[in-house]
Coordinates of C-alpha atoms and ligand atoms in Angstrom, one line a residue:
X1 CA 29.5 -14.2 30.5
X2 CA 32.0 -11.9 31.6
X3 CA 35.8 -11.0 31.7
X4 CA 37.4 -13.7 33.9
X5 CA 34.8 -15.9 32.9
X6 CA 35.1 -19.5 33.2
X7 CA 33.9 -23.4 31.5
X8 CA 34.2 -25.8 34.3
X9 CA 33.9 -29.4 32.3
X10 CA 33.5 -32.9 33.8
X11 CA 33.8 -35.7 31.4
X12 CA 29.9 -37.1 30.4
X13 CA 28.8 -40.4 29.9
X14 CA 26.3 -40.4 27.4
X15 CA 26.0 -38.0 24.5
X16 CA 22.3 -38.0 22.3
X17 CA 21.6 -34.5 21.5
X18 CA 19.6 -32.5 19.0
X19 CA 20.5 -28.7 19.3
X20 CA 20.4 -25.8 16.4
X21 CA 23.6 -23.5 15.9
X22 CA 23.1 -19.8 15.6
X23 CA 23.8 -17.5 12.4
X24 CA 27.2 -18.4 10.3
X25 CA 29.5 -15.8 11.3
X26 CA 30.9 -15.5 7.3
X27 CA 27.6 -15.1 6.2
X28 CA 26.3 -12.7 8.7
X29 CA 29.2 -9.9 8.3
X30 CA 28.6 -10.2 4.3
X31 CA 24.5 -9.6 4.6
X32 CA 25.4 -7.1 6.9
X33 CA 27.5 -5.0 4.1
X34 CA 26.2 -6.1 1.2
X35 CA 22.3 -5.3 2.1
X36 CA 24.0 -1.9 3.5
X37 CA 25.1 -1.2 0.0
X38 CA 21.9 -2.2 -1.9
X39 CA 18.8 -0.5 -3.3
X40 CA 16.0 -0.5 -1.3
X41 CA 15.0 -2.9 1.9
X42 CA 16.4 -6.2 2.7
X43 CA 14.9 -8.4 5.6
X44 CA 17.4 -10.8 7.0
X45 CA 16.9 -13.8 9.0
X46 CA 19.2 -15.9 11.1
X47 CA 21.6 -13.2 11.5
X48 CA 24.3 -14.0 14.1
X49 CA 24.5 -11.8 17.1
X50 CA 28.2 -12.4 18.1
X51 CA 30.2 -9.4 18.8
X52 CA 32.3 -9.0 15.5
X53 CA 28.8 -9.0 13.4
X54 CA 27.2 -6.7 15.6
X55 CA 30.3 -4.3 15.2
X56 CA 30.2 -4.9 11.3
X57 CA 26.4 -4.2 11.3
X58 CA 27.3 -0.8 13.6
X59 CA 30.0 0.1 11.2
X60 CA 27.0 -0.2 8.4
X61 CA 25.0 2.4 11.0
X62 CA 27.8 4.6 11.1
X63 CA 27.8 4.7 7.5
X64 CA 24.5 6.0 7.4
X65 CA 22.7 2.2 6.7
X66 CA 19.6 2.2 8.9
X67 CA 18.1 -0.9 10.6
X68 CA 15.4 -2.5 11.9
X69 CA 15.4 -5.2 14.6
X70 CA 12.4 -7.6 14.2
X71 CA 13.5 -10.4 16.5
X72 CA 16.4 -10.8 18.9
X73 CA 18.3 -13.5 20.9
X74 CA 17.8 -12.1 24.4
X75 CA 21.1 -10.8 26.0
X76 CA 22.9 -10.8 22.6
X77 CA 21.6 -8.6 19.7
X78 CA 19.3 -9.2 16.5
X79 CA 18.6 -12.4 14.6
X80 CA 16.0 -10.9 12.4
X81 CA 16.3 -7.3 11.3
X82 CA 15.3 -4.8 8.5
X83 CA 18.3 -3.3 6.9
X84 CA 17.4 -0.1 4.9
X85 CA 20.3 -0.3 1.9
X86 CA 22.0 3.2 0.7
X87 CA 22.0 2.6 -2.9
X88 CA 26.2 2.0 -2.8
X89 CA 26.1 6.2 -1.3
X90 CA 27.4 5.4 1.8
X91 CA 27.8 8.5 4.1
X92 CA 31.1 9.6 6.3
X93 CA 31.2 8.2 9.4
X94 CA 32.0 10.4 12.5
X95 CA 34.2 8.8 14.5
X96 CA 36.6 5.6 14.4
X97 CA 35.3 2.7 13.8
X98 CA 35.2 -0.3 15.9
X99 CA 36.1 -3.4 14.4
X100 CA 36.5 -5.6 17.8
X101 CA 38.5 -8.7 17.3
X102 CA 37.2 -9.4 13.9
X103 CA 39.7 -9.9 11.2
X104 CA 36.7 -10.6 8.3
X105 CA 34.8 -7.4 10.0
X106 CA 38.1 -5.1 9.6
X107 CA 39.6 -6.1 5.9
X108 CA 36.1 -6.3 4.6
X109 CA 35.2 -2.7 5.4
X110 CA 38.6 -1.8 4.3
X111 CA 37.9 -3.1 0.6
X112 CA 34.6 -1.8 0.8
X113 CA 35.8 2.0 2.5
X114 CA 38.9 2.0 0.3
X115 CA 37.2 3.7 -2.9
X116 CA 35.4 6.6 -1.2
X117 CA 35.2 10.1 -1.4
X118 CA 35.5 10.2 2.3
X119 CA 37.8 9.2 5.0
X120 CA 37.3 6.6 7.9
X121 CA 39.4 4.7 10.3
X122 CA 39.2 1.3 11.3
X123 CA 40.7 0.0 15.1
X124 CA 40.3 -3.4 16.7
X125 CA 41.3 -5.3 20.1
X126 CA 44.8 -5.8 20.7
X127 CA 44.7 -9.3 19.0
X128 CA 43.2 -7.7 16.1
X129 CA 46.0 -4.7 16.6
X130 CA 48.7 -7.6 15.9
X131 CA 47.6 -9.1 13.1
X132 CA 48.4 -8.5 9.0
X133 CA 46.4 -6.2 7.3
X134 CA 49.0 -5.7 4.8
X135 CA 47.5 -8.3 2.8
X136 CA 44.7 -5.8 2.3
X137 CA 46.4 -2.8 1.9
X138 CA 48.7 -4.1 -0.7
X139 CA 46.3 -4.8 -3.5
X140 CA 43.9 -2.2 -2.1
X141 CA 46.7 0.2 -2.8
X142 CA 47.4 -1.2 -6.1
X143 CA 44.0 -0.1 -7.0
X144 CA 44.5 3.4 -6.0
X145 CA 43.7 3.5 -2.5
X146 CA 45.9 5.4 0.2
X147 CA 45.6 4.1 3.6
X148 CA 48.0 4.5 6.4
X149 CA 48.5 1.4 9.1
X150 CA 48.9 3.3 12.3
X151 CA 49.7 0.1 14.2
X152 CA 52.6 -0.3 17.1
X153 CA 53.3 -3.4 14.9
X154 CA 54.3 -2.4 11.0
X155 CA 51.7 -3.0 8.4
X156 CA 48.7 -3.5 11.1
X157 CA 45.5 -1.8 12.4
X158 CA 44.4 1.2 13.0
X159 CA 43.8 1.5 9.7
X160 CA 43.2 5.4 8.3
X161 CA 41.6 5.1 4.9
X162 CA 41.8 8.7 2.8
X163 CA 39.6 9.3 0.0
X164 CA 40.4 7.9 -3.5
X165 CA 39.2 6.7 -6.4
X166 CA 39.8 3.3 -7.4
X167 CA 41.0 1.4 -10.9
X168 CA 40.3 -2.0 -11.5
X169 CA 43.1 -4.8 -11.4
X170 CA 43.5 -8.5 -11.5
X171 CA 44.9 -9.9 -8.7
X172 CA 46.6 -13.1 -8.0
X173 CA 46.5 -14.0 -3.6
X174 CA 49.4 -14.7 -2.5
X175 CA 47.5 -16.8 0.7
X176 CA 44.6 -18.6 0.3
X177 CA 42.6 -16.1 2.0
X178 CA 38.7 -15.4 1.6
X179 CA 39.3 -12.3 3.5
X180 CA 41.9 -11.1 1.0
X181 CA 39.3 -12.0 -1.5
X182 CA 36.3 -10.4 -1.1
X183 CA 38.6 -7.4 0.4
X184 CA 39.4 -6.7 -3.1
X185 CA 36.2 -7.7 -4.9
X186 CA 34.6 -5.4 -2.5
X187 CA 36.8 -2.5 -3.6
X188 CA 35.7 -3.2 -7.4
X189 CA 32.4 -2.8 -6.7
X190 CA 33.0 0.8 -6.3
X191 CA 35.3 1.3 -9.5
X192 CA 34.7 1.7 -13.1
X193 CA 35.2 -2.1 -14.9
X194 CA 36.6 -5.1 -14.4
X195 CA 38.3 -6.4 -11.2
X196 CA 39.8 -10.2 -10.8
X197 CA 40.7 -12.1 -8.0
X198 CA 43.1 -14.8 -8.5
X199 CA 43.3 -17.4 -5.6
X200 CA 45.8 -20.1 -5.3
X201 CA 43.3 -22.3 -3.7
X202 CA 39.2 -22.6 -3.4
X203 CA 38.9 -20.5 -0.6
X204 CA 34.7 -19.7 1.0
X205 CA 32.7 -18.5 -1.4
X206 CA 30.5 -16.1 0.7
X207 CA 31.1 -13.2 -0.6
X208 CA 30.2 -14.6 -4.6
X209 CA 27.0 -15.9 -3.4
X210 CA 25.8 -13.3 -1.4
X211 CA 26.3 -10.8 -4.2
X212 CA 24.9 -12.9 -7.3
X213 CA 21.2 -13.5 -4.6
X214 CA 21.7 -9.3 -4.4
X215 CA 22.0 -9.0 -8.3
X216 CA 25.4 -8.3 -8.4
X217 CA 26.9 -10.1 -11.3
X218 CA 30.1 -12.0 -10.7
X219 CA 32.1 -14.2 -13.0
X220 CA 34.4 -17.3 -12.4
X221 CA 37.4 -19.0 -14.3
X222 CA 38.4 -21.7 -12.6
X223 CA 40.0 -19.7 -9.6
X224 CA 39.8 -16.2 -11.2
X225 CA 36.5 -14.4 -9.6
X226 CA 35.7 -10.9 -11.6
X227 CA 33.2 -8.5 -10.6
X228 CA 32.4 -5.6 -13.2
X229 CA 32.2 -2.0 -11.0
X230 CA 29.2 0.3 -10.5
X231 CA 26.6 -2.3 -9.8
X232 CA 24.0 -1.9 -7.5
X233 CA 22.8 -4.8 -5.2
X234 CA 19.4 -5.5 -5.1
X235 CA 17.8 -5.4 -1.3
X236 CA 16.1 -8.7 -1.0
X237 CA 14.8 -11.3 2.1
X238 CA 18.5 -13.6 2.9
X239 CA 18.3 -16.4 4.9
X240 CA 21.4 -17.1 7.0
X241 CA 21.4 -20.8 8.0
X242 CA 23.8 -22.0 11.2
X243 CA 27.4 -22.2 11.1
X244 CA 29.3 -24.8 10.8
X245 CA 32.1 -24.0 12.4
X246 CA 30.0 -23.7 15.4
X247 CA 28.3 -26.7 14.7
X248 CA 31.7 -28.2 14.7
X249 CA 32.5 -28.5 18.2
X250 CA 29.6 -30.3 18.9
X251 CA 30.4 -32.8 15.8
X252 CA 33.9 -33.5 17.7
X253 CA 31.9 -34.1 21.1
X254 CA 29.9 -37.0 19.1
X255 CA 32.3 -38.3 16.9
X256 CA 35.0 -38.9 19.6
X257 CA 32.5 -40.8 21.2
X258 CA 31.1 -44.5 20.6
X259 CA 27.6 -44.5 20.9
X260 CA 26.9 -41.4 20.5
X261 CA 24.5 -39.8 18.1
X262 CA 24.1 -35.9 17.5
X263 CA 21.4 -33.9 14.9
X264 CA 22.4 -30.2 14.0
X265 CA 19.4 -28.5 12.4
X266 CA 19.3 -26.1 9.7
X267 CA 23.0 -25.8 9.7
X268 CA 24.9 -24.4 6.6
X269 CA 26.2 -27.1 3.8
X270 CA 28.2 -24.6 2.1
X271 CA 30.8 -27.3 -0.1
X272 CA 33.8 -24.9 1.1
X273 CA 33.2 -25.1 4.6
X274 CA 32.0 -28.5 4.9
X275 CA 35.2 -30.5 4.8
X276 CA 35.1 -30.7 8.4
X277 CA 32.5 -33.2 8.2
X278 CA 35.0 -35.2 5.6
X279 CA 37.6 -35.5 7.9
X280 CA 35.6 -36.6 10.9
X281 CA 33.9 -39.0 8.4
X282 CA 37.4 -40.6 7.3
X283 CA 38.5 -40.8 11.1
X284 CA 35.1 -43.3 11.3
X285 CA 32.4 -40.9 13.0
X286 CA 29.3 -41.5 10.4
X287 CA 28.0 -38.5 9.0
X288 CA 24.6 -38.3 7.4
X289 CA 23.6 -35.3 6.0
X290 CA 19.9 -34.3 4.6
X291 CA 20.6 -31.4 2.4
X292 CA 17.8 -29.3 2.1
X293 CA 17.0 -27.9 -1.3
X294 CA 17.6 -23.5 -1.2
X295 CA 16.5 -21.8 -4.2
X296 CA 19.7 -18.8 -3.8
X297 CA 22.1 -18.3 -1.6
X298 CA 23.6 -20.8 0.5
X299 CA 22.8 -24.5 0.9
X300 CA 21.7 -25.9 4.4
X301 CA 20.1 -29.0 5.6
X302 CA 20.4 -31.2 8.8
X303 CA 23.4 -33.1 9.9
X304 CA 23.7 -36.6 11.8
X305 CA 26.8 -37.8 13.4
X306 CA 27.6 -40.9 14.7
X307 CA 30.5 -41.3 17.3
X308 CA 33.0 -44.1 17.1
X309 CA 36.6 -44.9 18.3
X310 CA 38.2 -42.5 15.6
X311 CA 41.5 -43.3 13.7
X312 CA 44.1 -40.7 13.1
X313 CA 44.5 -39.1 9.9
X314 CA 46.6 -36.6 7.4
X315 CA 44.9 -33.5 6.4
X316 CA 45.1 -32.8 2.6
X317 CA 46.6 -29.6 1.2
X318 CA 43.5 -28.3 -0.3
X319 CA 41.1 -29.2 3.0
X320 CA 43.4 -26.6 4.8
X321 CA 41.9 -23.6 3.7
X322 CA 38.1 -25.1 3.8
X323 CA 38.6 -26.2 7.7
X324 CA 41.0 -23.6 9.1
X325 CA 38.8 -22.4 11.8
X326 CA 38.0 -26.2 12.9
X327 CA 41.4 -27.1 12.9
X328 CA 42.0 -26.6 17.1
X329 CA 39.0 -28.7 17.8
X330 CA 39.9 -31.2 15.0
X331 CA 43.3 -31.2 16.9
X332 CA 41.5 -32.3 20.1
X333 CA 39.5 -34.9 18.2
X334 CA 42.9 -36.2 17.0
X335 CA 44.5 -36.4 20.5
X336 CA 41.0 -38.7 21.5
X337 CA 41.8 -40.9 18.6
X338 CA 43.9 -44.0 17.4
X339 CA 47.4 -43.2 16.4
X340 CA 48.7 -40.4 14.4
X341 CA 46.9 -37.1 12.7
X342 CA 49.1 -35.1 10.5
X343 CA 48.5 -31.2 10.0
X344 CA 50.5 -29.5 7.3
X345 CA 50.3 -26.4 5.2
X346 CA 48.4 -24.4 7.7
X347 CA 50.7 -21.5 8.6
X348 CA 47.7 -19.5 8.4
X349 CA 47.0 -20.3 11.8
X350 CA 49.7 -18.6 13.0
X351 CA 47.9 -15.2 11.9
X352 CA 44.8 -15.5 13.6
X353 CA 42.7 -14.6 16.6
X354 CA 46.0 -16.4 18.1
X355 CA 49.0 -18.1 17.2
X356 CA 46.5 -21.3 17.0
X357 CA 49.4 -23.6 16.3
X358 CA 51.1 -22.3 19.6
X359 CA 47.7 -22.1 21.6
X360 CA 46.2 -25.6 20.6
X361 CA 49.3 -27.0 21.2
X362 CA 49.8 -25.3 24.8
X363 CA 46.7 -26.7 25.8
X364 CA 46.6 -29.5 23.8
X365 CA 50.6 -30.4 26.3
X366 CA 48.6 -29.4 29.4
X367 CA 46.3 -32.3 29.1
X368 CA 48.8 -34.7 29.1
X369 CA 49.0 -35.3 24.9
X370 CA 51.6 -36.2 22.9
X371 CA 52.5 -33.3 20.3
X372 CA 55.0 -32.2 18.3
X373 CA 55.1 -28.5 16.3
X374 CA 55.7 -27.1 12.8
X375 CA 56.2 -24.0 11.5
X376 CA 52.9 -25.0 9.6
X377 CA 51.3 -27.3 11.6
X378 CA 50.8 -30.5 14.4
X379 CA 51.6 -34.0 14.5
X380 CA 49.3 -35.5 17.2
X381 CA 49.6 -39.2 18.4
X382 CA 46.1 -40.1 19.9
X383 CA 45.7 -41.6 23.0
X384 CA 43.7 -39.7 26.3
X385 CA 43.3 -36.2 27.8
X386 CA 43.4 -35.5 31.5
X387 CA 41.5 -32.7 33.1
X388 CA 43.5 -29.6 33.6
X389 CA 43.6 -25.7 33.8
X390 CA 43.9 -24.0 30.7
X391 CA 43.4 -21.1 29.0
X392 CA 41.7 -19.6 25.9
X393 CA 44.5 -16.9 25.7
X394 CA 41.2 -14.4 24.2
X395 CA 40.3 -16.8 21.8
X396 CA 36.8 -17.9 21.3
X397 CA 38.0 -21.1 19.2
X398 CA 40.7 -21.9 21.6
X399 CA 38.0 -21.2 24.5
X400 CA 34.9 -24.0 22.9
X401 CA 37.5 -26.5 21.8
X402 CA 38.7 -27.1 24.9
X403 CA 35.4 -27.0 26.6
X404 CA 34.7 -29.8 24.3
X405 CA 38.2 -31.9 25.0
X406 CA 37.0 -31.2 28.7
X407 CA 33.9 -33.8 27.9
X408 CA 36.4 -36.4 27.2
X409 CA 39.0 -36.3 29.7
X410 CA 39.9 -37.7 32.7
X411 CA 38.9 -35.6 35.8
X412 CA 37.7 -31.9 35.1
X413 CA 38.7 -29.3 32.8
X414 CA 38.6 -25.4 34.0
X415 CA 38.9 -23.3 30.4
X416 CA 40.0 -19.6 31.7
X417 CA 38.9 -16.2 30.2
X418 CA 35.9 -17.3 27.9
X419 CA 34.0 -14.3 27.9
X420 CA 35.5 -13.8 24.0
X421 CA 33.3 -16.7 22.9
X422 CA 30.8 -14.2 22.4
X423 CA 33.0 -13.0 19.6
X424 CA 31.0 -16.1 17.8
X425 CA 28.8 -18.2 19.6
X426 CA 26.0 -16.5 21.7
X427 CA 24.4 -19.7 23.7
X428 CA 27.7 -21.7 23.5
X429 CA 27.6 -21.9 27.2
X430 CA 24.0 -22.2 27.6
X431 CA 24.3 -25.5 25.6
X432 CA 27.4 -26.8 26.9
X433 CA 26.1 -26.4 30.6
X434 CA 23.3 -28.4 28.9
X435 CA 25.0 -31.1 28.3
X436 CA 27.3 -31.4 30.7
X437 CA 24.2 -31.8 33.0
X438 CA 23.0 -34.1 30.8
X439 CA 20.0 -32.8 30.3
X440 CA 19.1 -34.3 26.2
X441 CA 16.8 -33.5 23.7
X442 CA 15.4 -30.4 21.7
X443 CA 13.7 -28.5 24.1
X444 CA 17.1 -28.3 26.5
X445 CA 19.0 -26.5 24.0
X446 CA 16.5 -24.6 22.2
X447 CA 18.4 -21.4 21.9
X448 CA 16.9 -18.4 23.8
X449 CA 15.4 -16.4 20.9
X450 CA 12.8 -13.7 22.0
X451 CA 10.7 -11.6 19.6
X452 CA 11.2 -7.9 20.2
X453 CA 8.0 -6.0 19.1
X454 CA 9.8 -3.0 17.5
Ligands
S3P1 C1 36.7 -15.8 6.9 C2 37.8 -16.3 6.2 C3 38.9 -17.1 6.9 C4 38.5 -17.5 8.3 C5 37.7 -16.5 9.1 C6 36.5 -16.0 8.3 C7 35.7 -15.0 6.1 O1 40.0 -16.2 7.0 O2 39.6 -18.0 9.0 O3 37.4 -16.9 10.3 O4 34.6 -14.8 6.6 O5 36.1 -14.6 5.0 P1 41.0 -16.1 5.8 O6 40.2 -15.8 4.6 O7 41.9 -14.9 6.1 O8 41.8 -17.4 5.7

């Protein structure tokens, strides 16, 4: 894929696929950091090579973290790979850091850089340029931590981080935010005592379970997560199982869709991600899931949808925060569907890759649906999509959910300036060139993985 690239997207007939997602993005940024900081050698499998993991994993590097690839997904990065963990003595890095276009990438190195006796700087893309890292910087600064946002736009990226020591604190989130979260729990690993997150909602819970399968002790009342500082992760073998929010696309392409049936393999089950698969459920998709027993870490299993004429629906307060990433391609499920879906209480949407309230919507007009806006959210009266020219505006969620609303409309759908999917989903257009030749079953969208004898 390159700059300029396009998805050209006819509308398909039948849909009966059985396909595997790569690596969970979430997931794949914590193992990245959290091996990085442990004692000793951890062996990671499943990792997601998507651009903003592979620029976590080279901040890691630049922190002195060595690593070994074992396997690869050809044209994208590792899957499987060695990483050699510093024992929480992480060393200066010599140069900037790159943080591309991820937002998880940048304000979890910030938490975990804050408490340092050295200095670093983290810079993204221009989306990532505009977008709040005060949120970070707040409580991080509360704790001790001096760093400077040397953005054009107040309070945002580059981010210069100066040495400091940290104090522990107990902090209640003002947003829902997972990022904010582990931003801060992060930082307490490297201070003396006690540190408390306080969120307003159940926000993922990536970061809790990746420390306790690396030894790191955490504690939880109701929504107050502590961590006690100075503990050393264990290195250990961590399994990352498919994302979900990848997965999701493909769920929308089946569940829009009577008759159709769909199997995603080994995908992650996480219960704060999964309400996704709720919603398509209640909108009258069927969704079977086969959970498949893991011992630590993060729940998987196989998931089997099948499509129906869906019914429109209102999103619950408390879902928001558990789907927010699936929430453009849940919006073009909603414009296939019967009557009217109701999104409210997602603001946060505004704030990320995009304005995803303004870009779904955009796109969402350009197809011929019937829309209206909130400051924090979409009303969407179903009906039908026509084919049309529109664009992901740099956003890889933007990008794959209207690839997929390209399946199901009328004429043919050219999605412009893709090439950020790789941000995400290495294989995405592999597997959506798969289907849109109609060209089923496992083999067909087996993703390219090729062992690299290191
Ligand atoms: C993420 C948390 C979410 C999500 C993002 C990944 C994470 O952001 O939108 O894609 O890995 O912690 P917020 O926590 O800021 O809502």
């Amino acid at each position: 894929m390159s700059e300029g690239e396009a998805f050209q997207v006819r509308p398909i007939g039948t849909f009966d696929v059985d396909l595997e997602v790569p690596g969970d993005k979430s997931i794949s940024h914590r193992a990245a950091m959290i091996a990085g900081l442990a004692r000793g050698t951890s062996s990671i499998t499943g990792f997601l090579p998507s651009e903003d993991c592979l620029n976590t994993l080279g901040a890691m590097q630049a922190c002195g973290v060595k690593c070994r690839v074992l396997e690869e997904m050809e044209g994208f990065g590792p899957t499987s790979l060695e990483i050699e963990g510093r024992a929480m003595a992480l060393s200066a890095p010599s140069a900037p850091i790159d943080c591309g276009n991820s937002g998880t990438g940048m304000r979890l190195l910030a938490g975990l850089l804050a408490g340092q006796a050295f200095g670093s700087e983290l810079f993204g893309d221009a989306s990532l340029s505009g977008r709040p890292m005060g949120r970070i910087t707040g409580p991080l600064g509360e704790m001790g931590a001096r760093i400077d946002a040397l953005g054009d736009k107040e309070g945002c990226a580059p981010l210069r981080i100066h040495p400091s020591s940290l104090q522990p604190i107990r902090y209640e989130l003002p947003v829902a935010s997972a990022q904010v979260k582990s931003a801060v729990l992060l930082a307490g690993l490297f201070c003396d005592g006690v540190t408390t997150a306080v969120q307003p909602a159940t926000t993922r819970d990536h970061t809790e379970r990746m420390f306790e399968a690396f030894g790191v002790r955490i504690t939880e009342e109701g929504n107050a997560i502590s961590i006690e500082g100075r503990q050393v992760p264990e290195g250990r073998e961590f399994h990352v199982p498919g994302d979900i929010s990848s997965a999701a696309f493909w769920v929308v392409a089946a569940a829009v869709r009577p008759g159709a049936r769909l199997v995603v393999r080994r995908v992650g089950l996480n219960p704060t991600r999964t309400a996704i698969l709720d919603v398509i459920e209640r909108m009258g998709a069927t969704v079977i899931r086969r959970p498949v027993a893991s011992a630590v870490g993060e729940a998987y299993g196989d998931v089997e949808i099948h499509g129906a004429r869906l019914k429109g629906t209102e999103l619950r307060r408390e879902e928001i925060p558990n789907l927010i990433d699936e929430i453009p391609v849940l919006a073009v499920a909603a414009a296939l569907s019967e009557g009217t879906t109701t999104i409210r209480n997602a603001r946060e949407l505004r704030v990320k890759e995009t304005d995803r309230i303004a870009t779904t919507l955009e796109n969402l007009r350009a197809m011929g649906a019937d829309v209206t806006e909130f400051e924090d959210g979409m009303e969407i009266r179903g009906g039908a999509l026509r084919g049309a020219e529109v664009r992901s505006y740099g956003d890889h969620r933007i990008a794959m959910a209207f690839a997929i609303a390209g399946l199901s409309a009328e004429g043919e759908t050219r999605v412009l300036d893709t090439a950020c999917v790789r941000t995400s989903y290495p294989g995405f257009s592999q597997q959506l060139d798969a289907v849109v030749a109609e060209r089923r079953g496992a083999e067909s969208f087996a993703l390219p993985i090729v062992p690299v004898v290191s």
